[in-house]
Coordinates of C-alpha atoms in Angstrom, one line a residue:
X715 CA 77.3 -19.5 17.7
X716 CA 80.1 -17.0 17.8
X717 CA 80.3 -16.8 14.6
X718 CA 76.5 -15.8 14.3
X719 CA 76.9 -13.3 16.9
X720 CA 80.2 -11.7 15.1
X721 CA 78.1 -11.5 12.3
X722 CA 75.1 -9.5 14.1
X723 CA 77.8 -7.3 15.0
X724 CA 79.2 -6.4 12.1
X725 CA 75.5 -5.6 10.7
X726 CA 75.1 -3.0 13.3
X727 CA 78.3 -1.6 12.9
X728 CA 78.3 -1.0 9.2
X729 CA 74.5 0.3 10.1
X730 CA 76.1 3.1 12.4
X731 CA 78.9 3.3 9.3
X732 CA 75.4 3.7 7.1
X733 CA 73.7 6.2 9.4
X734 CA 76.9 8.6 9.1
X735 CA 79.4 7.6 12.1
X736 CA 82.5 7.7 10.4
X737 CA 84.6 7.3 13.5
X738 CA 83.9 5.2 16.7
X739 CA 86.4 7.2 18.9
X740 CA 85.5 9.5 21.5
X741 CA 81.4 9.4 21.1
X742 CA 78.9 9.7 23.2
X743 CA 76.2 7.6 22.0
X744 CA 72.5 7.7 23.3
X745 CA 70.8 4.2 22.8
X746 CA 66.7 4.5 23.6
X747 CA 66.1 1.0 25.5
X748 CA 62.4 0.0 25.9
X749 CA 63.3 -3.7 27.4
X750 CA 62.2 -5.7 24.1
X751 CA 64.4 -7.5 22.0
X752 CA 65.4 -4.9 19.5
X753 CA 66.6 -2.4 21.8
X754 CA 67.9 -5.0 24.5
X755 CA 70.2 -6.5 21.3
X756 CA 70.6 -3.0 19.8
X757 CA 72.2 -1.9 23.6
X758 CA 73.8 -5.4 23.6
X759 CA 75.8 -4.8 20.5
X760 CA 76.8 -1.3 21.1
X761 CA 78.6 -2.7 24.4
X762 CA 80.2 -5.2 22.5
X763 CA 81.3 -2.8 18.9
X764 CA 82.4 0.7 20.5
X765 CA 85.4 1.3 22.2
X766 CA 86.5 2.4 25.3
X767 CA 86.6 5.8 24.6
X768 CA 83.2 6.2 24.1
X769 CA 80.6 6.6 26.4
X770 CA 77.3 4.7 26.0
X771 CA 74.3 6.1 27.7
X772 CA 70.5 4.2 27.6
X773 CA 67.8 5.7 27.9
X774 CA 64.5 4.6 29.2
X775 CA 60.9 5.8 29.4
X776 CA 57.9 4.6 31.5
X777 CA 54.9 6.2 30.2
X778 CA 52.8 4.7 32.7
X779 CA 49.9 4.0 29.7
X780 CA 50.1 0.2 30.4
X781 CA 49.5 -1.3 33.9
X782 CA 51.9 -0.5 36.3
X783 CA 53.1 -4.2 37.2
X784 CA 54.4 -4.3 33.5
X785 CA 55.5 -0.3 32.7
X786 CA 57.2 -0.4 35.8
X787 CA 59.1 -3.6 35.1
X788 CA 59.9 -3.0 32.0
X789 CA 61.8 0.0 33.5
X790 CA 63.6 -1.8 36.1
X791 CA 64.5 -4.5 33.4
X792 CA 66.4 -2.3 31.8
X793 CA 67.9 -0.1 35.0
X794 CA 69.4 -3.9 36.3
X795 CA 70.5 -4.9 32.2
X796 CA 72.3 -1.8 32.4
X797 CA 74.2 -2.0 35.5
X798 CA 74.9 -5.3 34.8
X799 CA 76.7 -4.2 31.8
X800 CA 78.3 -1.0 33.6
X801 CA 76.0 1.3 31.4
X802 CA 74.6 4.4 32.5
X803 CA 71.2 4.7 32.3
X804 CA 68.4 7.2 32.7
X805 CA 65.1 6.8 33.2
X806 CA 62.1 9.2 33.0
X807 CA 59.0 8.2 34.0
X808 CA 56.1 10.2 32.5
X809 CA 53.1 11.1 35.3
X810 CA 50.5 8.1 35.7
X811 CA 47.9 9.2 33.4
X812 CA 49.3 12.3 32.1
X813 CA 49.0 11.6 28.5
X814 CA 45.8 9.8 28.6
X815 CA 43.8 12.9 30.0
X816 CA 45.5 15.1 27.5
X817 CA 44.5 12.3 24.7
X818 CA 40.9 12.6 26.0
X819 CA 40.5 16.3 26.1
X820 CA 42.4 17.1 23.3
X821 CA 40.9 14.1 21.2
X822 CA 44.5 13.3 20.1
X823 CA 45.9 9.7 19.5
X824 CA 47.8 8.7 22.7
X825 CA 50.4 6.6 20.5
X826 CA 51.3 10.0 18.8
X827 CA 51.4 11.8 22.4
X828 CA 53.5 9.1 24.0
X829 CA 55.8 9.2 21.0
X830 CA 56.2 13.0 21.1
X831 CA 56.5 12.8 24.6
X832 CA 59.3 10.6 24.7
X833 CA 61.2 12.5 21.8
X834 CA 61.1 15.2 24.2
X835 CA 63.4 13.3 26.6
X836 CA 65.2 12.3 24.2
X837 CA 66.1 15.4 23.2
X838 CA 66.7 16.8 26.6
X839 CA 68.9 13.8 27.1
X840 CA 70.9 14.6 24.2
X841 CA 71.1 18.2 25.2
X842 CA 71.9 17.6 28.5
X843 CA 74.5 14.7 27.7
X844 CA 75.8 16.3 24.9
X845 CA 75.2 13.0 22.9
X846 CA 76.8 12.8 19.7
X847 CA 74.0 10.4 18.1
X848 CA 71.2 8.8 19.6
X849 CA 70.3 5.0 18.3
X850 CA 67.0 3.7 17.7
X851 CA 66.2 0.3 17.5
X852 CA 63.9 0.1 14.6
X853 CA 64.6 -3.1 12.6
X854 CA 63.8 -4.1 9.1
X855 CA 60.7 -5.3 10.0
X856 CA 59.5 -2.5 11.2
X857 CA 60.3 -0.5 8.0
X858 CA 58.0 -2.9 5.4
X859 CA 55.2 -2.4 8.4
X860 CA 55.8 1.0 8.0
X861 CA 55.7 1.6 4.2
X862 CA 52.9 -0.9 4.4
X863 CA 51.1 1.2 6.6
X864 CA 52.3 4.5 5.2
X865 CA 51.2 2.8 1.6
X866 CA 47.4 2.3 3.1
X867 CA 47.3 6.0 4.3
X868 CA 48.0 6.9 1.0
X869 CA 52.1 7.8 0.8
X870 CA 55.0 6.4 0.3
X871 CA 57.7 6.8 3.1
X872 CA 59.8 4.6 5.6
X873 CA 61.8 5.2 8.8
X874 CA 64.5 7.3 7.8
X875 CA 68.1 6.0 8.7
X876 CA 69.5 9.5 10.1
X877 CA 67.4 12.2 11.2
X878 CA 69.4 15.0 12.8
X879 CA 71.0 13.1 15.4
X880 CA 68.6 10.6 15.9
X881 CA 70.3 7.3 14.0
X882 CA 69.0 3.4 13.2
X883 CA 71.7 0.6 13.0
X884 CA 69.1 -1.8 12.6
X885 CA 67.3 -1.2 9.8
X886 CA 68.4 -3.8 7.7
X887 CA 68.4 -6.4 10.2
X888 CA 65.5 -8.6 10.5
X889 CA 63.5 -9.7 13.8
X890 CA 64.4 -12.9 13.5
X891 CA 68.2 -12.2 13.3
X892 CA 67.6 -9.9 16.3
X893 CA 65.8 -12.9 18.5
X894 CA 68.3 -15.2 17.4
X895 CA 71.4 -13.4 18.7
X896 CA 69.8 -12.8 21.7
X897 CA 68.9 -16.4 22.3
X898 CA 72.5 -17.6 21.6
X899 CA 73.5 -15.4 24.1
X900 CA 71.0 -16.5 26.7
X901 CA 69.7 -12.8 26.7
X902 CA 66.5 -12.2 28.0
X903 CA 64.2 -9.2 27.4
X904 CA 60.2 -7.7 27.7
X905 CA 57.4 -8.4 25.8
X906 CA 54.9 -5.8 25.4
X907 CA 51.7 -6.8 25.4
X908 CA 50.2 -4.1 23.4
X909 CA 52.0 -5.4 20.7
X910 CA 49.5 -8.1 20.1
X911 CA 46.3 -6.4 20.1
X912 CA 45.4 -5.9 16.4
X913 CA 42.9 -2.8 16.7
X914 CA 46.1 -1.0 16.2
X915 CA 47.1 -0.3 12.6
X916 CA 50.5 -1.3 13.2
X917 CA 49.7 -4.8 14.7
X918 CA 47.2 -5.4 11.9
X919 CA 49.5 -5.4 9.5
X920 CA 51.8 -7.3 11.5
X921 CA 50.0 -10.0 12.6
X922 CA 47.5 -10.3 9.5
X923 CA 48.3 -8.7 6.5
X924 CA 52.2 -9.6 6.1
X925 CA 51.3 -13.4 7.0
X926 CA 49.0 -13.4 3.9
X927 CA 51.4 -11.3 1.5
X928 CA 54.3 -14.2 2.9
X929 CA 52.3 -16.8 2.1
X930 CA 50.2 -15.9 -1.2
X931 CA 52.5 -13.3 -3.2
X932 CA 56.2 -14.4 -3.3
X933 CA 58.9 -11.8 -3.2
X934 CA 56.7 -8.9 -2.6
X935 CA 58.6 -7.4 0.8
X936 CA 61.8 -7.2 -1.9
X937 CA 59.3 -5.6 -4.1
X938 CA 58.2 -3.2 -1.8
X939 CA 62.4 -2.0 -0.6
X940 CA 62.7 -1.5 -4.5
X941 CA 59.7 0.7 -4.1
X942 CA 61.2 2.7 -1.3
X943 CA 63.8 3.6 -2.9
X944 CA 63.1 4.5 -6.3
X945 CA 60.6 6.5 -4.5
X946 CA 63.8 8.0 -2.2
X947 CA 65.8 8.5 -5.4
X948 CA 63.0 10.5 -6.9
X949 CA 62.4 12.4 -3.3
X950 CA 65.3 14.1 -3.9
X951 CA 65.3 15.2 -7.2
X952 CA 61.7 16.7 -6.2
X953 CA 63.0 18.4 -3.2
X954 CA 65.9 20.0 -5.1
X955 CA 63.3 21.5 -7.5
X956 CA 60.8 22.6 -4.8
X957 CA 63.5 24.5 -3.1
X958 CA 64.1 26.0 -6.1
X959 CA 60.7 26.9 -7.1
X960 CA 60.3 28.2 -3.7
X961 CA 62.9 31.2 -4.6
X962 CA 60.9 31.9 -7.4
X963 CA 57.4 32.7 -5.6
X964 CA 59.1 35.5 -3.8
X965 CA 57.9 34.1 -0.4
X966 CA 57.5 36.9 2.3
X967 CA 57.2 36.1 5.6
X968 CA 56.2 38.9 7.7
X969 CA 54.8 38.6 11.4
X970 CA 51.3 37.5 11.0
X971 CA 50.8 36.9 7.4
X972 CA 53.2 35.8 4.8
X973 CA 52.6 35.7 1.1
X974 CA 53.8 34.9 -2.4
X975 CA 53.3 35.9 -6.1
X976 CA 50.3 34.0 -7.3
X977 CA 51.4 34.0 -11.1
X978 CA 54.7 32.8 -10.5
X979 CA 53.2 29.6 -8.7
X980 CA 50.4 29.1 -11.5
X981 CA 53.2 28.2 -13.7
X982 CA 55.1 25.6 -11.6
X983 CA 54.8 22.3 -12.2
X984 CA 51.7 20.6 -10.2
X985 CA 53.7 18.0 -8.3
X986 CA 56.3 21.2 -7.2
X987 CA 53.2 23.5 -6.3
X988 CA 52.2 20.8 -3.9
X989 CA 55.5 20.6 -2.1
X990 CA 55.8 24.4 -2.5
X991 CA 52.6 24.7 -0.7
X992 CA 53.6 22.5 1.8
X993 CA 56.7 24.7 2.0
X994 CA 54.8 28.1 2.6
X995 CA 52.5 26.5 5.1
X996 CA 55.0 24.9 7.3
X997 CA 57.4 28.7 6.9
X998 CA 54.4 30.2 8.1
X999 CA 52.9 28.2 10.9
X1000 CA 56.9 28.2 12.1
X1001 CA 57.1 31.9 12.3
X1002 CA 53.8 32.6 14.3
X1003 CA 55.3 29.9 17.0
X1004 CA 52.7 27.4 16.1
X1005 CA 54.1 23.6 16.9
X1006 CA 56.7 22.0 14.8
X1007 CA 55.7 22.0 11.4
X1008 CA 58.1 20.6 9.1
X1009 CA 56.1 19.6 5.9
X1010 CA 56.4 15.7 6.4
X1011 CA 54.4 16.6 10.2
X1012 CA 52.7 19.3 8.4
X1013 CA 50.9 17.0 5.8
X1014 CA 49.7 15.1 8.4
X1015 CA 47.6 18.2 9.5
X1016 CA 46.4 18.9 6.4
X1017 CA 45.4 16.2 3.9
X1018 CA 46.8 15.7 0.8
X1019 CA 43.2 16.2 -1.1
X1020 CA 43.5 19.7 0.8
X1021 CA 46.5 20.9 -0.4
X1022 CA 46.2 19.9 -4.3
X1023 CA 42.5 21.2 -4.2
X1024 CA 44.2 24.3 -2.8
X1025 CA 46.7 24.3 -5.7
X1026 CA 44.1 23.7 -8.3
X1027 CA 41.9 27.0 -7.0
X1028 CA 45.0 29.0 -7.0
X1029 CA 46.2 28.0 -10.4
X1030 CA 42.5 29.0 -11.7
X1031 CA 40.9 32.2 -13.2
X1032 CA 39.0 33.1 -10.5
X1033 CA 40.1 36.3 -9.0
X1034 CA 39.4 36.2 -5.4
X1035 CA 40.1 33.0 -3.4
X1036 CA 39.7 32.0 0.3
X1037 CA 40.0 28.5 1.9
X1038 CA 40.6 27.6 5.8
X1039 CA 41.6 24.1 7.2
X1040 CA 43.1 23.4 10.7
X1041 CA 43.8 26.6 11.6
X1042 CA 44.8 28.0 8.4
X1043 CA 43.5 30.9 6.7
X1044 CA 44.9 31.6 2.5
X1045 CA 43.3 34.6 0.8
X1046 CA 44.7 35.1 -2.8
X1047 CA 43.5 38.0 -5.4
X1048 CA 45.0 38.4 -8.8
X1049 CA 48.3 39.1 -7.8
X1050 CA 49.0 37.2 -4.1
X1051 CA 48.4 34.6 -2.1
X1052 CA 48.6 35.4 1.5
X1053 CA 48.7 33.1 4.4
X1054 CA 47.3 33.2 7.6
X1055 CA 47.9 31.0 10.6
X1056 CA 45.6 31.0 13.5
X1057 CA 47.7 30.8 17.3
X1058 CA 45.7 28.0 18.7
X1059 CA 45.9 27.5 22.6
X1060 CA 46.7 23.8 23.2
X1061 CA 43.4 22.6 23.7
X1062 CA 42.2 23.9 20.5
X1063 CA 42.4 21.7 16.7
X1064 CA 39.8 22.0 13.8
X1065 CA 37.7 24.2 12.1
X1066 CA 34.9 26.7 13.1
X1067 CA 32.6 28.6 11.0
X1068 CA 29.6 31.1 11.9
X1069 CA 26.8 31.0 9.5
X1070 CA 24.7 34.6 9.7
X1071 CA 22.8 34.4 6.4
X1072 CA 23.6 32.3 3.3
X1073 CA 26.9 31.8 2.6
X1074 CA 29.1 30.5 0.4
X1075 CA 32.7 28.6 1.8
X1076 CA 35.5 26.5 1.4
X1077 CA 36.1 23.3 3.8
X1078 CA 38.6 20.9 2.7
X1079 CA 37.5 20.1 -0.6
X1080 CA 34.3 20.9 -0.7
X1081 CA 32.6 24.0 -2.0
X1082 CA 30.2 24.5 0.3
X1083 CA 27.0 26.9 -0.3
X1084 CA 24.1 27.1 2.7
X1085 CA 21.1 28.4 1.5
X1086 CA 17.4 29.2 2.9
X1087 CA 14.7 27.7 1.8
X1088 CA 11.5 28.5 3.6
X1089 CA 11.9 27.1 7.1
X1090 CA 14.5 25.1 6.2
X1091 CA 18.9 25.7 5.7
X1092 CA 19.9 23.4 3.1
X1093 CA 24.1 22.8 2.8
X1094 CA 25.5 21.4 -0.4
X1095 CA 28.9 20.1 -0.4
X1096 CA 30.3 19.9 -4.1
X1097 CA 33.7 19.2 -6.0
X1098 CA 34.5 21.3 -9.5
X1099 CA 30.7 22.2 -10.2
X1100 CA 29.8 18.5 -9.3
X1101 CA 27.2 18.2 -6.5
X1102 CA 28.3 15.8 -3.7
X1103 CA 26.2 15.4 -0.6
X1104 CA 23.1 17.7 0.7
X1105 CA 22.5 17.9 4.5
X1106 CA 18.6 19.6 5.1
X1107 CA 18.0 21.1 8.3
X1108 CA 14.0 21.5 8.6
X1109 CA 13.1 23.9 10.9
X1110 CA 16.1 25.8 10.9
X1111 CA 17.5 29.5 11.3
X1112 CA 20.4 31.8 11.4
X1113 CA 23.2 32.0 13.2
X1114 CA 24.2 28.5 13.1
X1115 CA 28.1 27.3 13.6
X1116 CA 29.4 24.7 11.5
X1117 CA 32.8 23.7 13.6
X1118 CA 34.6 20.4 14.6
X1119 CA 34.0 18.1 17.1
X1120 CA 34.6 19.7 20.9
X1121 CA 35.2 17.6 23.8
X1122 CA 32.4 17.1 26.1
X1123 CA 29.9 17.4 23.4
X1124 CA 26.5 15.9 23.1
X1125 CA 23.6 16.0 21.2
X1126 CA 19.7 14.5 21.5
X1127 CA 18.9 11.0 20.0
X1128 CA 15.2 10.0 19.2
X1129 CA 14.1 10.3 22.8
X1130 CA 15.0 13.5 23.1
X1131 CA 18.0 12.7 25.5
X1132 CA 21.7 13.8 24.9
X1133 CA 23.9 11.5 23.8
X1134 CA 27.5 11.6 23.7
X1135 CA 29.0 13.1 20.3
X1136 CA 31.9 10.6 20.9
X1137 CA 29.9 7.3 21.6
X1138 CA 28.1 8.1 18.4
X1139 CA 31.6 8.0 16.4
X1140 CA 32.7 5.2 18.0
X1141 CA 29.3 3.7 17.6
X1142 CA 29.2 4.6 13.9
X1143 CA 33.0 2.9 13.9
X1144 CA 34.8 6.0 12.5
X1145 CA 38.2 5.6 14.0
X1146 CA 39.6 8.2 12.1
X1147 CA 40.5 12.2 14.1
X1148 CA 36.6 13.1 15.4
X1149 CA 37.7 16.9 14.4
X1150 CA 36.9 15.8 10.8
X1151 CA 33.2 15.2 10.9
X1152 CA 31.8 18.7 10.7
X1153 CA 29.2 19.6 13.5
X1154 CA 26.7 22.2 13.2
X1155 CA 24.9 23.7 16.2
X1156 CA 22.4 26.2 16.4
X1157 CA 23.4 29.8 17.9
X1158 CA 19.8 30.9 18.4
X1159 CA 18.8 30.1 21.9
X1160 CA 20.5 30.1 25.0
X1161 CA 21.2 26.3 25.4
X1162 CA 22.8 26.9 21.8
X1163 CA 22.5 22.8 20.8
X1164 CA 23.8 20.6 18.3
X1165 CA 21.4 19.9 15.8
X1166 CA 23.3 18.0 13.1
X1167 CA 26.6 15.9 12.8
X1168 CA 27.1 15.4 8.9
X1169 CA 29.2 12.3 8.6
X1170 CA 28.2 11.7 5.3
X1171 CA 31.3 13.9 4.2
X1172 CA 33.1 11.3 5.5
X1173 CA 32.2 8.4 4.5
X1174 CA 29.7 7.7 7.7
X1175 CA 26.1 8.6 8.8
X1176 CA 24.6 11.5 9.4
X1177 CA 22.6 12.5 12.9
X1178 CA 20.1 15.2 12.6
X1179 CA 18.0 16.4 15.1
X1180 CA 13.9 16.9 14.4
X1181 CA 13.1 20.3 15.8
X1182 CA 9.4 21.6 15.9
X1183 CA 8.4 23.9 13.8

């Protein structure tokens, strides 16, 4: 039993060695503690490998999602583990229901909110403390779930050993490593519930599709760490040449609008114009004191398809360009591209359009062209000259907006009553962001009403209102 427990601790030394702490003297090391059994053993350990010379600090947030009894406890848990073990320890606890209101109205994923809300802390904490590295206490596990995860969303990408000074000793141990070197120990620790509940992507994965892979397709979570890092390897041969490249646009950032010389990116190579726009984007949207936007958070904003149908336009003949998405605003004529980021207040995300007459416009990537047609506005959505979807609106007439999903909205079902715009996502099973599903409401009248919800751009249904002639 000792011997399995030296063992553990040698893994998460020569994981701190890994993350880039080349000496154990003298540190002040941050440790986020939740109460489960990765960050319990992960605090454990730490206790056990550092010196006496450093300082050890835990860190502890209640985001007061879950019920209290549990949140709560899981707070103490770790307050009583850590005097027991002479640590210091801070806790925060976030306002009871805080970040679920600001989920609601913002339509925002409360995972990604508690997680940015707790980084915040963190941060502070390290700040405050003047930490020299804060730990993390995501195992092995949790990086195949991850590239799994990341694989389905359509990249490749894991947890990141170091990231500034934010560190992971853990990642090459596995959960059942961790649970057994607290059990020989007699170490108890907290069990989040939420863990189990398999609507989340995360848990899916965990609880049904790594079971199957373990049992029908042998070797495959070796397969897939061979994946991650050719696909590292190759990450930073790319990154080298996009930095590169990006000297050779002649990027100007200015106040407002930044732009770059449109021949010089035509004759990059595509996979570098991607990262290049990426690049520009995230400079941009940095500089007109938007929110973070490195290009890895960046990309989440706007989609891949986006950005390389973006690249494709601007690497085209034609001689005058425009294309919006999520706040975003790119003209380009023969000789520039120049970029545009809208300062959106912090309830506002998506897209808004007002339609006049017929138009022709860009959204995603579609080219989208609203025409008349008697008593009627017809939209087309198409891809290079190929026709896609239709949307007819009988009975229709300018101004119309076509925009993203607001909070609060509504919008009449057969009966004539209004409906909520969000029960007919969820009812329609879209779990993907609401901002996406384009909206169009009639500016006309004074009630100015939704009259259309094309969903069929995404995959879904569409709801269209029959108005009277």
């Amino acid at each position: 039993m000792e011997q399995l427990v030296k063992k553990f601790e040698e893994s998460v030394r020569q994981g701190l060695i890994k993350a880039g702490v080349s000496s154990f003297e003298n540190l002040v090391i941050g440790a986020a503690v939740s109460g489960g059994a990765d960050s319990i053993a992960m605090l454990t350990s730490l206790k056990n490998i550092l010196p006496q010379s450093c300082k050890l600090i835990a860190v502890t947030v209640n985001h007061n999602i879950r019920p209290k009894e549990e949140s709560v406890r899981d707070a103490e848990y770790v307050q009583e583990y850590c005097k027991a073990l002479n640590i210091k320890c801070i806790r925060e606890d976030i306002v009871p229901g805080k970040l679920k209101e600001k989920a609601k109205s913002q339509n925002l994923s409360l995972e990604a909110l508690a997680r940015d809300e707790r980084y915040k802390i963190f941060n502070k904490v390290i700040n405050n403390e003047n930490i020299s590295y804060f730990c993390l206490a995501h195992n092995k596990n949790d990086r195949i779930e991850t590239l799994l995860m990341h694989f389905l969303q359509g990249s490749i990408s894991s947890i990141p050993e170091k990231r500034e000074k934010f560190i992971r000793p853990l990642l090459n141990i596995e959960r059942s490593q961790i649970e057994e070197y607290l059990k020989i120990q007699n170490i108890s620790y907290r069990t989040d519930l939420t863990n189990f509940d398999t609507t989340i992507l995360r848990n899916k994965i965990r609880h049904n599709i790594i079971p199957f892979l373990d049992s029908e397709v042998k070797g495959w979570s070796k397969a897939v760490l061979n994946l991650e890092l050719k696909n590292s390897l190759d990450e930073d041969l790319l990154k080298k040449l996009s930095d590169e490249a990006f000297t050779k646009i002649e990027f100007n950032l200015s106040s407002d609008t930044s732009s770059f010389k449109r021949n010089c990116f035509s004759a990059l190579e595509e996979s570098i114009k991607i990262r290049v726009l990426y690049k520009a984007l995230s400079e941009n949207s940095k500089n007109n004191n938007l929110q973070k936007n490195e290009p890895a958070e960046l990309s989440k904003r706007v989609p891949f398809r986006n950005i390389y149908f973006l690249s494709k336009e601007l690497s085209s003949e034609k001689e005058k360009i425009q294309w919006e998405s999520e706040g975003i605003t790119i003209k380009a004529d023969k000789g520039n591209v120049y970029i545009t980021s809208k300062k959106n207040k912090a309830t506002e995300t998506g897209f808004y359009y007002i339609i006049e007459c017929e138009k022709k416009f860009i959204f995603e990537s579609y080219n989208v062209n609203c025409k008349k047609k008697e008593n009627s506005i017809i939209f087309t959505a198409s891809i290079e000259e190929r026709e896609i979807k239709t949307l007819e609106l009988k009975n229709t007439s300018f101004p119309i907006a076509f925009r993203s999903f607001q909070c609060g909205d509504t919008i009449k079902d057969a009966f004539g009553k209004n409906i909520s715009v969000r029960k007919i996502f969820s009812n329609w099973k879209y779990n993907n962001n609401c901002n996406t599903i384009p909206c169009i409401q009639s500016l006309g009248t004074e009630e100015q009403p939704l009259i259309a919800l094309w969903g069929e751009l995404r995959g879904t249904k569409n709801w269209i209102i029959k108005t009277e002639a």
